[in-house]
Coordinates of C-alpha atoms in Angstrom, one line a residue:
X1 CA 18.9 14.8 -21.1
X2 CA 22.7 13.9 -20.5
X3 CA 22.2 13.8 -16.9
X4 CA 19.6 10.8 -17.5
X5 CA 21.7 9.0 -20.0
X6 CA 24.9 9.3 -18.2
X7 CA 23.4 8.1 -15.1
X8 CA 21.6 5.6 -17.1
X9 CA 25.3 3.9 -17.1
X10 CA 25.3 3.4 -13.0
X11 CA 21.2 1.9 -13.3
X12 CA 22.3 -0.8 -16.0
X13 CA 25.8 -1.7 -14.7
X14 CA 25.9 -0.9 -11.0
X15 CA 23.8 -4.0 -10.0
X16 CA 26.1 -5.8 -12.1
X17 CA 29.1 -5.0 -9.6
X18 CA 26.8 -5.8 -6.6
X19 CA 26.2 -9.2 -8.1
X20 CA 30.1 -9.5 -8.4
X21 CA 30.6 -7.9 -5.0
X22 CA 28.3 -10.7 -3.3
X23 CA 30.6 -13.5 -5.4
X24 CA 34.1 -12.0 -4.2
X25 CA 32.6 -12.0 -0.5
X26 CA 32.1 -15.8 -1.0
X27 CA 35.5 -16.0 -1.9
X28 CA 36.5 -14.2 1.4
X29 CA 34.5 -16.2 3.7
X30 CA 36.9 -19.0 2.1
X31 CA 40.0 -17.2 2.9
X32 CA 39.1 -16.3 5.8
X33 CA 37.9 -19.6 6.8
X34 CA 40.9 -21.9 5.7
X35 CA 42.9 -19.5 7.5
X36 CA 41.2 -19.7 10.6
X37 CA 41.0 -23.6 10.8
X38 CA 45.1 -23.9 9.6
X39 CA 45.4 -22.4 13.3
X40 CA 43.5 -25.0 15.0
X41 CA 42.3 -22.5 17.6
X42 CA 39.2 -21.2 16.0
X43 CA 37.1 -24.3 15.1
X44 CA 34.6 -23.0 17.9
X45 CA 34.0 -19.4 16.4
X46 CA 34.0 -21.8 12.7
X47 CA 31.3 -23.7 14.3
X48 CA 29.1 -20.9 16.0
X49 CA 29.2 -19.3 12.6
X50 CA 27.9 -22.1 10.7
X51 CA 25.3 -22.5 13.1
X52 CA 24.3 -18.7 12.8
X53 CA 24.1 -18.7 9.3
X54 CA 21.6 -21.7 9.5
X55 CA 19.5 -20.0 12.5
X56 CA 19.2 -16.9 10.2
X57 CA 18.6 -18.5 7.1
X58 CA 14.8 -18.1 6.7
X59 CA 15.1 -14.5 8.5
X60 CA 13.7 -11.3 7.8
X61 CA 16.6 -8.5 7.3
X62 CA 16.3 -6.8 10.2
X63 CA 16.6 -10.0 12.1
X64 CA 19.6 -11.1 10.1
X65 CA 21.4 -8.1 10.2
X66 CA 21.0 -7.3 14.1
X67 CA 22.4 -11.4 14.6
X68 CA 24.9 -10.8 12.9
X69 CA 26.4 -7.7 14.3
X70 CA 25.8 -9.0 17.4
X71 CA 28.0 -11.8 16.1
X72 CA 30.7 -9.5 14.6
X73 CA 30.7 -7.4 18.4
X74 CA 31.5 -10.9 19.8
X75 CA 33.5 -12.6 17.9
X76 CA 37.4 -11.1 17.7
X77 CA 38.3 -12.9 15.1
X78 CA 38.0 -13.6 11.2
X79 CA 34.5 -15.1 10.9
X80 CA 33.8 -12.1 13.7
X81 CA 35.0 -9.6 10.2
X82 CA 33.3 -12.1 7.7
X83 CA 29.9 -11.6 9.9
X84 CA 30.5 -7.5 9.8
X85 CA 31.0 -7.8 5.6
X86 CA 27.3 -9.9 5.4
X87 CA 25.8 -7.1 7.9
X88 CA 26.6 -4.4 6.1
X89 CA 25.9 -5.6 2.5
X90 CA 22.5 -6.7 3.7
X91 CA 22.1 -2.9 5.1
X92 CA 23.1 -2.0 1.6
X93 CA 20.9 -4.3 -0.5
X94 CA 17.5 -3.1 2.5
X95 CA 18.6 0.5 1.4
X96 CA 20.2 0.9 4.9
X97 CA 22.6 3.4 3.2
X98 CA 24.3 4.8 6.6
X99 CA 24.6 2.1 8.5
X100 CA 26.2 0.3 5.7
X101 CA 28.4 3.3 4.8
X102 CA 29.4 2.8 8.3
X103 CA 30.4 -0.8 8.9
X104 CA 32.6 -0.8 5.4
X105 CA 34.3 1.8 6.5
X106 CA 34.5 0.5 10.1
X107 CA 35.9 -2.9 8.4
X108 CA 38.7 -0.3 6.0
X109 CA 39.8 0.9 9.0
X110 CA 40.5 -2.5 10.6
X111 CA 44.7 -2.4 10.6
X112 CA 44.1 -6.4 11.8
X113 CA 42.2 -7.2 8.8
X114 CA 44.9 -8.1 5.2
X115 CA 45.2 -4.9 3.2
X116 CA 43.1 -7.1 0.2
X117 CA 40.0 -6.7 2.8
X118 CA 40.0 -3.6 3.4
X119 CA 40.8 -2.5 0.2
X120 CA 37.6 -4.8 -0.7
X121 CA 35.6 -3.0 2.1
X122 CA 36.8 0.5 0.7
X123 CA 35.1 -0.6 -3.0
X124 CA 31.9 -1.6 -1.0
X125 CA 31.8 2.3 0.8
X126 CA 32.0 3.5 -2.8
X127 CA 29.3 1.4 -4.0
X128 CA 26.9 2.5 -1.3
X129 CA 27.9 5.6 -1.9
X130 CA 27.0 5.1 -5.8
X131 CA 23.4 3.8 -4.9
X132 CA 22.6 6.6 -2.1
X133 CA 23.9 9.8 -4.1
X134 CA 26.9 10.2 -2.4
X135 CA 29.2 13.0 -3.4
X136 CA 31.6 12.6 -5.9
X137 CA 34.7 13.4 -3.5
X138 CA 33.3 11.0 -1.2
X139 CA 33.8 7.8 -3.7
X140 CA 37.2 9.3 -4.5
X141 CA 38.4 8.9 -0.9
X142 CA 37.3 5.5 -0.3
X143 CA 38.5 4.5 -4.0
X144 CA 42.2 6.0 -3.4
X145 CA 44.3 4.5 -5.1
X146 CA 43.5 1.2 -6.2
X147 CA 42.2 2.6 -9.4
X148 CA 45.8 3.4 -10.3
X149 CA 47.7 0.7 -8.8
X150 CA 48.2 -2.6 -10.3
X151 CA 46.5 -5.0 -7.7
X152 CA 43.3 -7.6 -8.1
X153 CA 40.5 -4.7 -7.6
X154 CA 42.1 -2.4 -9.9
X155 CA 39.5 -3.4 -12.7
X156 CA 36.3 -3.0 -10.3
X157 CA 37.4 0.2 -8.9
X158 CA 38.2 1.8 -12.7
X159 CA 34.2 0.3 -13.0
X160 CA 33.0 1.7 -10.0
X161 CA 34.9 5.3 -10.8
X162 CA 33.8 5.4 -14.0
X163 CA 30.3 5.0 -12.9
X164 CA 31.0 7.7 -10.4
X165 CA 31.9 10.2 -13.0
X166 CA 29.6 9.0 -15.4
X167 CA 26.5 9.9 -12.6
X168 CA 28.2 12.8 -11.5
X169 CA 28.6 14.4 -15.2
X170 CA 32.1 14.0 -15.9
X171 CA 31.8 11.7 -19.2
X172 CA 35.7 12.8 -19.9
X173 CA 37.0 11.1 -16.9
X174 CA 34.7 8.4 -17.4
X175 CA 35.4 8.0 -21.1
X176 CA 39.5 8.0 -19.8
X177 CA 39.3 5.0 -17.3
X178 CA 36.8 3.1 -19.6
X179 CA 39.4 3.2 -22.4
X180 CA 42.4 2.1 -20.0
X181 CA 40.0 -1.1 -18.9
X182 CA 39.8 -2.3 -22.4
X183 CA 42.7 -1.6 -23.4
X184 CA 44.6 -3.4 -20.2
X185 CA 45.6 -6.7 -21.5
X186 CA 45.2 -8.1 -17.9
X187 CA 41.9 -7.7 -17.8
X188 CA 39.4 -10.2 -18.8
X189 CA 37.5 -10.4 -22.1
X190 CA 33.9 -10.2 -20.4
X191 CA 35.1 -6.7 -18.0
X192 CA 36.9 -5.8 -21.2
X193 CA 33.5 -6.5 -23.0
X194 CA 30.8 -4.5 -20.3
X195 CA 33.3 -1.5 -20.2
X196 CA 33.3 -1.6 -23.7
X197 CA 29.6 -1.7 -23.5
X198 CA 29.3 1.3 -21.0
X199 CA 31.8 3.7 -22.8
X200 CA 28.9 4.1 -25.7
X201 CA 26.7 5.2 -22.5
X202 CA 29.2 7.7 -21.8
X203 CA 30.0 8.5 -25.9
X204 CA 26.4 9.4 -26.1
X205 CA 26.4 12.0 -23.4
X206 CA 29.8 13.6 -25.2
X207 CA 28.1 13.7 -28.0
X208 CA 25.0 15.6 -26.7
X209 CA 26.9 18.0 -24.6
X210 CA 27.7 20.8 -27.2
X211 CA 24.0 20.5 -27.7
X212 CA 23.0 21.2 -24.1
X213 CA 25.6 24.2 -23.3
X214 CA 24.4 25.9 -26.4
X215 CA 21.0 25.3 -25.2
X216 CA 21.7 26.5 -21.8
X217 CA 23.4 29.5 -23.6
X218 CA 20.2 30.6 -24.9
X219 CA 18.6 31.0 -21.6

């Protein structure tokens, strides 16, 4: 009975960061983008992305996923890593859970990708790792330590930890990083508002554990 509420928390919420995940990556296509035109040498690779994008528009996943890589192998440069990011969160959203764990942590690894990225990439591992039942220790080591730092993903990966902890039976440690979220004046009023939202998930499975170790006492 706690086990289903508490992972109740990652079925109602963890779409929710998927959706948010998909909006950031729009957002790094831009960067990415803007930075690759302010050179003036990549207006070609700008252009054969475009055109991609259009030829794959109508495309079954499969289809869209094996262009793309086949993109990302060719192209050395940013829109070469923007094509990598779309392959692997369409592996993730076809239930592709490997190969998608794979090419996040292929792009983390990238030392020629901005740190943001692959800190970005590192929160997309974990969030396969959420949906496919990945250990716990597992979504630890691609979280790090961007839940404790002070940096523009700290608020997802207290969410995405929280989750983690929440499906993996640890309502204390989810309970901990929910309270820090809404009480971190940084964050804003709608993250404040969901995690405020989860942490009565996770108060409802503290509340039924003495319950259910009494009950597996009796056994």
């Amino acid at each position: 009975m706690r086990r289903d509420r508490l992972a109740g928390a990652w079925e109602k919420y963890g779409r929710y960061i998927i959706g948010l995940v998909v909006a950031i990556v729009v957002l790094v296509a831009s960067v990415i983008g803007y930075d690759a035109l302010r050179t003036g040498q990549r207006e070609a690779a700008s252009a054969r992305y475009d055109a991609l994008l259009t030829q794959i528009a109508e495309a079954e996943a499969d289809e869209k996923i094996t262009r793309l890589l086949a993109f990302s192998a060719a192209e050395d440069n940013g829109y070469g890593a923007l094509a990598q990011f779309s392959a692997a969160l369409t592996q993730a959203e076809e239930g592709q859970y490997d190969n998608a764990l794979d090419g996040f942590d292929a792009l983390a690894g990238r030392r020629a990708l901005p740190d943001s990225l692959r800190d970005f990439a590192s929160l997309q591992a974990a969030i396969v790792l959420l949906d496919s039942g990945g250990s716990l220790a597992d979504i630890k080591e691609r979280i790090g330590d961007l839940v404790e730092d002070e940096n523009g993903l700290q608020p997802m990966a207290r969410e995405i930890m929280a989750l983690a902890f929440s499906a993996h039976d640890q309502p204390l440690e989810a309970r901990d990083l929910l309270m820090q979220q809404i009480g971190d004046s940084s964050v804003n009023s709608l993250t404040r508002d969901r995690a405020s939202i989860m942490l009565q998930s996770v108060k409802g499975g503290l509340l039924a554990l003495p319950e259910v170790e009494e009950a597996e006492g009796d056994e």
